[in-house]
């Protein structure tokens, strides 16, 4: 019984395509133990272990070109450094995926809440929010793409954040939430009861109408203003309907 196996058998054993095995041979990192007269490539235990080494390096995102260098000249210290670098990259990827998971949960929750509110005013107890000022503009100024571009630096993950428009004495302060310490925040929205309404618009005039409706509602119910009007833009919810914001 033969001690060696064919390329297709090696492919099945190591769960890698024949095409990939031929590519490794072409790049000089894995050769058959020998080639039979019928041109069948034959592989033994040595090649199996070498292939497992190659596949581990590929899993660490080492290029095939660099693998040849690894196999021929890397020391134990080199491999230790390679693994530590790969670990740091994996940890960064995990952190990014956790942020993405949190964002997906946020979008799903916000969308669910928006479909349950039926455009009615609600008193909500909200916790404190720390805001950083991006820039301010006059309330009669119509925002443009140029305005956003010229205001550097741009907030991180710009349209994944809730943008807060604080209306104050004819001026609008455009802010975003931050997790930084209180003393570095430009504005703090205190914990308390806020009169809230979720609404969607297709043009700016509808926002003006909503603000007038809010002021009328406050006067009608004899509420006392303890803070300025705040518009919170959740642009990520537009993915559920591209025509509205």
PDB file of C-alpha atoms in Angstrom:
ATOM      1  CA  UNK A   1       0.000   0.000   0.000  1.00  0.00           C
ATOM      2  CA  UNK A   2       1.361   3.426  -0.978  1.00  0.00           C
ATOM      3  CA  UNK A   3       2.449   5.789   1.791  1.00  0.00           C
ATOM      4  CA  UNK A   4       1.826   8.871  -0.312  1.00  0.00           C
ATOM      5  CA  UNK A   5      -1.433  10.460  -1.461  1.00  0.00           C
ATOM      6  CA  UNK A   6      -2.477  12.279  -4.627  1.00  0.00           C
ATOM      7  CA  UNK A   7      -3.193  15.993  -4.910  1.00  0.00           C
ATOM      8  CA  UNK A   8      -6.971  15.389  -4.869  1.00  0.00           C
ATOM      9  CA  UNK A   9      -6.629  13.265  -1.733  1.00  0.00           C
ATOM     10  CA  UNK A  10      -4.494  15.976  -0.106  1.00  0.00           C
ATOM     11  CA  UNK A  11      -7.166  18.481  -1.088  1.00  0.00           C
ATOM     12  CA  UNK A  12      -9.853  16.424   0.691  1.00  0.00           C
ATOM     13  CA  UNK A  13      -7.686  15.775   3.747  1.00  0.00           C
ATOM     14  CA  UNK A  14      -6.757  19.439   4.304  1.00  0.00           C
ATOM     15  CA  UNK A  15      -9.991  21.012   3.021  1.00  0.00           C
ATOM     16  CA  UNK A  16      -8.245  23.145   0.441  1.00  0.00           C
ATOM     17  CA  UNK A  17      -8.876  23.270  -3.309  1.00  0.00           C
ATOM     18  CA  UNK A  18      -6.653  21.567  -5.856  1.00  0.00           C
ATOM     19  CA  UNK A  19      -6.352  24.942  -7.559  1.00  0.00           C
ATOM     20  CA  UNK A  20      -4.936  26.434  -4.356  1.00  0.00           C
ATOM     21  CA  UNK A  21      -2.433  23.573  -4.005  1.00  0.00           C
ATOM     22  CA  UNK A  22      -1.233  24.124  -7.554  1.00  0.00           C
ATOM     23  CA  UNK A  23      -0.942  27.846  -6.798  1.00  0.00           C
ATOM     24  CA  UNK A  24       1.249  27.117  -3.749  1.00  0.00           C
ATOM     25  CA  UNK A  25       3.479  25.003  -5.983  1.00  0.00           C
ATOM     26  CA  UNK A  26       3.637  27.731  -8.617  1.00  0.00           C
ATOM     27  CA  UNK A  27       4.748  30.227  -5.951  1.00  0.00           C
ATOM     28  CA  UNK A  28       7.403  27.851  -4.637  1.00  0.00           C
ATOM     29  CA  UNK A  29       6.048  27.211  -1.128  1.00  0.00           C
ATOM     30  CA  UNK A  30       4.768  23.623  -1.493  1.00  0.00           C
ATOM     31  CA  UNK A  31       6.108  20.932  -3.822  1.00  0.00           C
ATOM     32  CA  UNK A  32       5.017  17.287  -4.103  1.00  0.00           C
ATOM     33  CA  UNK A  33       7.244  14.637  -2.597  1.00  0.00           C
ATOM     34  CA  UNK A  34       7.596  13.252  -6.122  1.00  0.00           C
ATOM     35  CA  UNK A  35       5.744  13.032  -9.433  1.00  0.00           C
ATOM     36  CA  UNK A  36       4.799   9.651 -10.881  1.00  0.00           C
ATOM     37  CA  UNK A  37       5.312   8.719 -14.506  1.00  0.00           C
ATOM     38  CA  UNK A  38       1.641   9.414 -15.184  1.00  0.00           C
ATOM     39  CA  UNK A  39       2.305  12.977 -13.872  1.00  0.00           C
ATOM     40  CA  UNK A  40       0.354  12.403 -10.652  1.00  0.00           C
ATOM     41  CA  UNK A  41       1.741  14.579  -7.870  1.00  0.00           C
ATOM     42  CA  UNK A  42       2.286  12.556  -4.705  1.00  0.00           C
ATOM     43  CA  UNK A  43       2.471  13.947  -1.172  1.00  0.00           C
ATOM     44  CA  UNK A  44       3.742  12.480   2.080  1.00  0.00           C
ATOM     45  CA  UNK A  45       3.651  13.409   5.779  1.00  0.00           C
ATOM     46  CA  UNK A  46       6.316  16.073   5.344  1.00  0.00           C
ATOM     47  CA  UNK A  47       4.193  17.905   2.754  1.00  0.00           C
ATOM     48  CA  UNK A  48       1.066  17.563   4.921  1.00  0.00           C
ATOM     49  CA  UNK A  49       2.804  19.248   7.845  1.00  0.00           C
ATOM     50  CA  UNK A  50       4.258  21.925   5.594  1.00  0.00           C
ATOM     51  CA  UNK A  51       0.816  22.596   4.118  1.00  0.00           C
ATOM     52  CA  UNK A  52      -0.680  22.942   7.602  1.00  0.00           C
ATOM     53  CA  UNK A  53       2.034  25.503   8.358  1.00  0.00           C
ATOM     54  CA  UNK A  54       1.218  27.394   5.153  1.00  0.00           C
ATOM     55  CA  UNK A  55      -2.535  27.379   5.869  1.00  0.00           C
ATOM     56  CA  UNK A  56      -1.950  28.699   9.384  1.00  0.00           C
ATOM     57  CA  UNK A  57       0.130  31.554   7.981  1.00  0.00           C
ATOM     58  CA  UNK A  58      -2.590  32.328   5.419  1.00  0.00           C
ATOM     59  CA  UNK A  59      -5.122  32.413   8.249  1.00  0.00           C
ATOM     60  CA  UNK A  60      -2.920  35.067   9.841  1.00  0.00           C
ATOM     61  CA  UNK A  61      -3.210  37.040   6.560  1.00  0.00           C
ATOM     62  CA  UNK A  62       0.408  36.432   5.615  1.00  0.00           C
ATOM     63  CA  UNK A  63       0.778  36.777   1.849  1.00  0.00           C
ATOM     64  CA  UNK A  64       1.924  33.786  -0.187  1.00  0.00           C
ATOM     65  CA  UNK A  65       4.981  35.808  -1.236  1.00  0.00           C
ATOM     66  CA  UNK A  66       5.938  36.331   2.424  1.00  0.00           C
ATOM     67  CA  UNK A  67       5.256  32.686   3.318  1.00  0.00           C
ATOM     68  CA  UNK A  68       8.334  31.577   1.377  1.00  0.00           C
ATOM     69  CA  UNK A  69      10.441  33.904   3.536  1.00  0.00           C
ATOM     70  CA  UNK A  70       8.767  32.555   6.683  1.00  0.00           C
ATOM     71  CA  UNK A  71       9.479  28.948   5.771  1.00  0.00           C
ATOM     72  CA  UNK A  72      13.106  29.552   4.906  1.00  0.00           C
ATOM     73  CA  UNK A  73      14.409  32.219   7.259  1.00  0.00           C
ATOM     74  CA  UNK A  74      12.038  33.029  10.146  1.00  0.00           C
ATOM     75  CA  UNK A  75      13.309  32.446  13.680  1.00  0.00           C
ATOM     76  CA  UNK A  76      11.202  31.689  16.746  1.00  0.00           C
ATOM     77  CA  UNK A  77      11.341  35.396  17.659  1.00  0.00           C
ATOM     78  CA  UNK A  78      10.095  36.320  14.188  1.00  0.00           C
ATOM     79  CA  UNK A  79       7.114  33.997  14.549  1.00  0.00           C
ATOM     80  CA  UNK A  80       6.398  35.338  18.021  1.00  0.00           C
ATOM     81  CA  UNK A  81       6.306  38.894  16.641  1.00  0.00           C
ATOM     82  CA  UNK A  82       4.134  37.775  13.737  1.00  0.00           C
ATOM     83  CA  UNK A  83       1.592  36.223  16.106  1.00  0.00           C
ATOM     84  CA  UNK A  84       1.545  39.279  18.380  1.00  0.00           C
ATOM     85  CA  UNK A  85       0.936  41.573  15.395  1.00  0.00           C
ATOM     86  CA  UNK A  86      -1.860  39.309  14.188  1.00  0.00           C
ATOM     87  CA  UNK A  87      -3.386  39.278  17.669  1.00  0.00           C
ATOM     88  CA  UNK A  88      -3.493  43.088  17.752  1.00  0.00           C
ATOM     89  CA  UNK A  89      -5.189  43.166  14.344  1.00  0.00           C
ATOM     90  CA  UNK A  90      -7.768  40.579  15.439  1.00  0.00           C
ATOM     91  CA  UNK A  91      -8.496  42.530  18.629  1.00  0.00           C
ATOM     92  CA  UNK A  92      -9.001  45.697  16.550  1.00  0.00           C
ATOM     93  CA  UNK A  93     -11.366  43.805  14.228  1.00  0.00           C
ATOM     94  CA  UNK A  94     -13.320  42.449  17.205  1.00  0.00           C
ATOM     95  CA  UNK A  95     -13.657  45.973  18.620  1.00  0.00           C
ATOM     96  CA  UNK A  96     -14.898  47.234  15.229  1.00  0.00           C
ATOM     97  CA  UNK A  97     -17.406  44.387  14.980  1.00  0.00           C
ATOM     98  CA  UNK A  98     -18.700  45.118  18.498  1.00  0.00           C
ATOM     99  CA  UNK A  99     -19.261  48.746  17.511  1.00  0.00           C
ATOM    100  CA  UNK A 100     -21.073  47.597  14.391  1.00  0.00           C
ATOM    101  CA  UNK A 101     -23.216  45.245  16.489  1.00  0.00           C
ATOM    102  CA  UNK A 102     -24.120  48.111  18.846  1.00  0.00           C
ATOM    103  CA  UNK A 103     -25.016  50.334  15.890  1.00  0.00           C
ATOM    104  CA  UNK A 104     -27.274  47.667  14.353  1.00  0.00           C
ATOM    105  CA  UNK A 105     -29.057  47.211  17.694  1.00  0.00           C
ATOM    106  CA  UNK A 106     -29.447  50.989  17.909  1.00  0.00           C
ATOM    107  CA  UNK A 107     -30.971  51.294  14.426  1.00  0.00           C
ATOM    108  CA  UNK A 108     -33.382  48.411  15.042  1.00  0.00           C
ATOM    109  CA  UNK A 109     -34.451  49.878  18.396  1.00  0.00           C
ATOM    110  CA  UNK A 110     -34.886  53.408  17.005  1.00  0.00           C
ATOM    111  CA  UNK A 111     -36.890  52.117  14.047  1.00  0.00           C
ATOM    112  CA  UNK A 112     -39.131  50.077  16.342  1.00  0.00           C
ATOM    113  CA  UNK A 113     -39.674  53.089  18.599  1.00  0.00           C
ATOM    114  CA  UNK A 114     -40.460  55.354  15.640  1.00  0.00           C
ATOM    115  CA  UNK A 115     -43.147  52.977  14.381  1.00  0.00           C
ATOM    116  CA  UNK A 116     -44.779  52.826  17.821  1.00  0.00           C
ATOM    117  CA  UNK A 117     -45.029  56.569  18.535  1.00  0.00           C
ATOM    118  CA  UNK A 118     -47.675  57.473  15.933  1.00  0.00           C
ATOM    119  CA  UNK A 119     -46.436  61.101  15.661  1.00  0.00           C
ATOM    120  CA  UNK A 120     -47.796  61.991  19.101  1.00  0.00           C
ATOM    121  CA  UNK A 121     -46.187  64.147  21.792  1.00  0.00           C
ATOM    122  CA  UNK A 122     -44.790  62.165  24.702  1.00  0.00           C
ATOM    123  CA  UNK A 123     -43.104  63.115  27.965  1.00  0.00           C
ATOM    124  CA  UNK A 124     -39.946  61.047  28.282  1.00  0.00           C
ATOM    125  CA  UNK A 125     -37.475  60.804  31.127  1.00  0.00           C
ATOM    126  CA  UNK A 126     -34.061  61.027  29.473  1.00  0.00           C
ATOM    127  CA  UNK A 127     -30.642  60.664  31.040  1.00  0.00           C
ATOM    128  CA  UNK A 128     -27.899  63.276  30.725  1.00  0.00           C
ATOM    129  CA  UNK A 129     -26.274  63.662  27.316  1.00  0.00           C
ATOM    130  CA  UNK A 130     -22.878  65.231  26.708  1.00  0.00           C
ATOM    131  CA  UNK A 131     -22.614  67.091  23.423  1.00  0.00           C
ATOM    132  CA  UNK A 132     -19.691  68.400  21.402  1.00  0.00           C
ATOM    133  CA  UNK A 133     -20.263  71.446  19.208  1.00  0.00           C
ATOM    134  CA  UNK A 134     -19.491  70.803  15.540  1.00  0.00           C
ATOM    135  CA  UNK A 135     -20.374  74.278  14.279  1.00  0.00           C
ATOM    136  CA  UNK A 136     -23.040  76.980  14.550  1.00  0.00           C
ATOM    137  CA  UNK A 137     -24.987  78.858  11.893  1.00  0.00           C
ATOM    138  CA  UNK A 138     -27.782  81.384  11.616  1.00  0.00           C
ATOM    139  CA  UNK A 139     -31.270  79.899  11.778  1.00  0.00           C
ATOM    140  CA  UNK A 140     -32.217  81.383   8.393  1.00  0.00           C
ATOM    141  CA  UNK A 141     -29.172  79.800   6.706  1.00  0.00           C
ATOM    142  CA  UNK A 142     -29.894  76.749   4.550  1.00  0.00           C
ATOM    143  CA  UNK A 143     -27.259  74.063   5.111  1.00  0.00           C
ATOM    144  CA  UNK A 144     -25.351  72.799   2.079  1.00  0.00           C
ATOM    145  CA  UNK A 145     -22.864  70.030   1.341  1.00  0.00           C
ATOM    146  CA  UNK A 146     -20.140  72.719   1.240  1.00  0.00           C
ATOM    147  CA  UNK A 147     -20.996  73.778   4.814  1.00  0.00           C
ATOM    148  CA  UNK A 148     -20.497  70.235   6.069  1.00  0.00           C
ATOM    149  CA  UNK A 149     -17.270  69.749   4.132  1.00  0.00           C
ATOM    150  CA  UNK A 150     -15.662  72.972   5.319  1.00  0.00           C
ATOM    151  CA  UNK A 151     -16.349  72.349   9.000  1.00  0.00           C
ATOM    152  CA  UNK A 152     -13.335  70.250   9.968  1.00  0.00           C
ATOM    153  CA  UNK A 153     -12.771  68.037  11.782  1.00  0.00           C
ATOM    154  CA  UNK A 154     -15.864  66.023  10.918  1.00  0.00           C
ATOM    155  CA  UNK A 155     -17.481  64.122  13.807  1.00  0.00           C
ATOM    156  CA  UNK A 156     -16.553  60.420  13.870  1.00  0.00           C
ATOM    157  CA  UNK A 157     -19.053  58.161  12.042  1.00  0.00           C
ATOM    158  CA  UNK A 158     -20.912  61.314  11.058  1.00  0.00           C
ATOM    159  CA  UNK A 159     -24.261  59.881   9.981  1.00  0.00           C
ATOM    160  CA  UNK A 160     -24.235  56.998  12.441  1.00  0.00           C
ATOM    161  CA  UNK A 161     -24.535  59.580  15.216  1.00  0.00           C
ATOM    162  CA  UNK A 162     -27.626  61.415  16.375  1.00  0.00           C
ATOM    163  CA  UNK A 163     -27.022  65.002  15.283  1.00  0.00           C
ATOM    164  CA  UNK A 164     -28.469  67.547  17.708  1.00  0.00           C
ATOM    165  CA  UNK A 165     -29.647  70.943  16.435  1.00  0.00           C
ATOM    166  CA  UNK A 166     -29.952  73.320  19.418  1.00  0.00           C
ATOM    167  CA  UNK A 167     -32.127  76.332  18.567  1.00  0.00           C
ATOM    168  CA  UNK A 168     -31.002  79.378  20.539  1.00  0.00           C
ATOM    169  CA  UNK A 169     -31.739  83.086  19.870  1.00  0.00           C
ATOM    170  CA  UNK A 170     -31.715  82.956  16.092  1.00  0.00           C
ATOM    171  CA  UNK A 171     -28.724  80.642  15.956  1.00  0.00           C
ATOM    172  CA  UNK A 172     -28.502  76.895  15.492  1.00  0.00           C
ATOM    173  CA  UNK A 173     -25.752  74.901  17.187  1.00  0.00           C
ATOM    174  CA  UNK A 174     -25.069  71.600  15.456  1.00  0.00           C
ATOM    175  CA  UNK A 175     -23.778  69.087  18.005  1.00  0.00           C
ATOM    176  CA  UNK A 176     -23.169  65.372  18.392  1.00  0.00           C
ATOM    177  CA  UNK A 177     -23.062  63.093  21.415  1.00  0.00           C
ATOM    178  CA  UNK A 178     -19.721  62.272  23.004  1.00  0.00           C
ATOM    179  CA  UNK A 179     -18.593  59.801  25.645  1.00  0.00           C
ATOM    180  CA  UNK A 180     -15.803  62.122  26.783  1.00  0.00           C
ATOM    181  CA  UNK A 181     -15.588  63.502  30.308  1.00  0.00           C
ATOM    182  CA  UNK A 182     -18.061  66.170  31.383  1.00  0.00           C
ATOM    183  CA  UNK A 183     -15.479  68.965  31.431  1.00  0.00           C
ATOM    184  CA  UNK A 184     -14.685  68.470  27.725  1.00  0.00           C
ATOM    185  CA  UNK A 185     -18.347  68.620  26.595  1.00  0.00           C
ATOM    186  CA  UNK A 186     -19.510  71.875  25.035  1.00  0.00           C
ATOM    187  CA  UNK A 187     -23.092  71.330  26.156  1.00  0.00           C
ATOM    188  CA  UNK A 188     -24.802  69.016  28.637  1.00  0.00           C
ATOM    189  CA  UNK A 189     -28.456  68.112  28.308  1.00  0.00           C
ATOM    190  CA  UNK A 190     -29.505  67.481  31.876  1.00  0.00           C
ATOM    191  CA  UNK A 191     -31.440  64.463  33.028  1.00  0.00           C
ATOM    192  CA  UNK A 192     -35.138  65.176  33.150  1.00  0.00           C
ATOM    193  CA  UNK A 193     -38.494  65.004  31.431  1.00  0.00           C
ATOM    194  CA  UNK A 194     -38.497  66.065  27.794  1.00  0.00           C
ATOM    195  CA  UNK A 195     -41.516  66.667  25.579  1.00  0.00           C
ATOM    196  CA  UNK A 196     -40.740  64.582  22.506  1.00  0.00           C
ATOM    197  CA  UNK A 197     -42.249  63.837  19.141  1.00  0.00           C
ATOM    198  CA  UNK A 198     -40.907  61.677  16.334  1.00  0.00           C
ATOM    199  CA  UNK A 199     -41.635  62.968  12.854  1.00  0.00           C
ATOM    200  CA  UNK A 200     -40.340  62.510   9.319  1.00  0.00           C
ATOM    201  CA  UNK A 201     -39.921  65.205   6.687  1.00  0.00           C
ATOM    202  CA  UNK A 202     -39.108  65.600   3.029  1.00  0.00           C
ATOM    203  CA  UNK A 203     -38.277  69.337   3.054  1.00  0.00           C
ATOM    204  CA  UNK A 204     -37.209  72.069   5.484  1.00  0.00           C
ATOM    205  CA  UNK A 205     -40.583  73.818   5.527  1.00  0.00           C
ATOM    206  CA  UNK A 206     -42.058  70.802   7.302  1.00  0.00           C
ATOM    207  CA  UNK A 207     -39.556  71.251  10.134  1.00  0.00           C
ATOM    208  CA  UNK A 208     -40.661  74.853  10.611  1.00  0.00           C
ATOM    209  CA  UNK A 209     -44.261  73.643  10.723  1.00  0.00           C
ATOM    210  CA  UNK A 210     -43.397  71.026  13.381  1.00  0.00           C
ATOM    211  CA  UNK A 211     -41.666  73.660  15.531  1.00  0.00           C
ATOM    212  CA  UNK A 212     -44.728  75.913  15.337  1.00  0.00           C
ATOM    213  CA  UNK A 213     -46.936  72.964  16.280  1.00  0.00           C
ATOM    214  CA  UNK A 214     -44.695  72.231  19.258  1.00  0.00           C
ATOM    215  CA  UNK A 215     -44.826  75.824  20.487  1.00  0.00           C
ATOM    216  CA  UNK A 216     -48.615  75.795  20.161  1.00  0.00           C
ATOM    217  CA  UNK A 217     -48.819  72.498  22.079  1.00  0.00           C
ATOM    218  CA  UNK A 218     -46.605  73.845  24.886  1.00  0.00           C
ATOM    219  CA  UNK A 219     -48.711  77.007  25.218  1.00  0.00           C
ATOM    220  CA  UNK A 220     -51.966  75.052  25.103  1.00  0.00           C
ATOM    221  CA  UNK A 221     -50.855  72.768  27.945  1.00  0.00           C
ATOM    222  CA  UNK A 222     -49.196  75.609  29.880  1.00  0.00           C
ATOM    223  CA  UNK A 223     -45.839  73.888  30.012  1.00  0.00           C
ATOM    224  CA  UNK A 224     -42.814  75.907  31.107  1.00  0.00           C
ATOM    225  CA  UNK A 225     -39.693  75.919  28.916  1.00  0.00           C
ATOM    226  CA  UNK A 226     -36.687  74.758  30.915  1.00  0.00           C
ATOM    227  CA  UNK A 227     -34.464  74.304  27.863  1.00  0.00           C
ATOM    228  CA  UNK A 228     -34.288  75.315  24.229  1.00  0.00           C
ATOM    229  CA  UNK A 229     -35.912  73.358  21.421  1.00  0.00           C
ATOM    230  CA  UNK A 230     -33.701  70.489  20.286  1.00  0.00           C
ATOM    231  CA  UNK A 231     -33.989  68.738  16.936  1.00  0.00           C
ATOM    232  CA  UNK A 232     -32.374  65.302  16.884  1.00  0.00           C
ATOM    233  CA  UNK A 233     -31.615  64.040  13.391  1.00  0.00           C
ATOM    234  CA  UNK A 234     -31.491  60.254  13.036  1.00  0.00           C
ATOM    235  CA  UNK A 235     -30.486  60.087   9.385  1.00  0.00           C
ATOM    236  CA  UNK A 236     -29.723  56.358   9.536  1.00  0.00           C
ATOM    237  CA  UNK A 237     -33.468  55.695   9.763  1.00  0.00           C
ATOM    238  CA  UNK A 238     -33.802  56.988   6.196  1.00  0.00           C
ATOM    239  CA  UNK A 239     -32.652  53.572   5.005  1.00  0.00           C
ATOM    240  CA  UNK A 240     -36.204  52.389   5.724  1.00  0.00           C
ATOM    241  CA  UNK A 241     -37.575  55.056   3.347  1.00  0.00           C
ATOM    242  CA  UNK A 242     -35.113  56.908   1.133  1.00  0.00           C
ATOM    243  CA  UNK A 243     -37.521  59.771   0.500  1.00  0.00           C
ATOM    244  CA  UNK A 244     -37.790  60.998   4.094  1.00  0.00           C
ATOM    245  CA  UNK A 245     -35.554  62.167   6.928  1.00  0.00           C
TER     246      UNK A 245
END
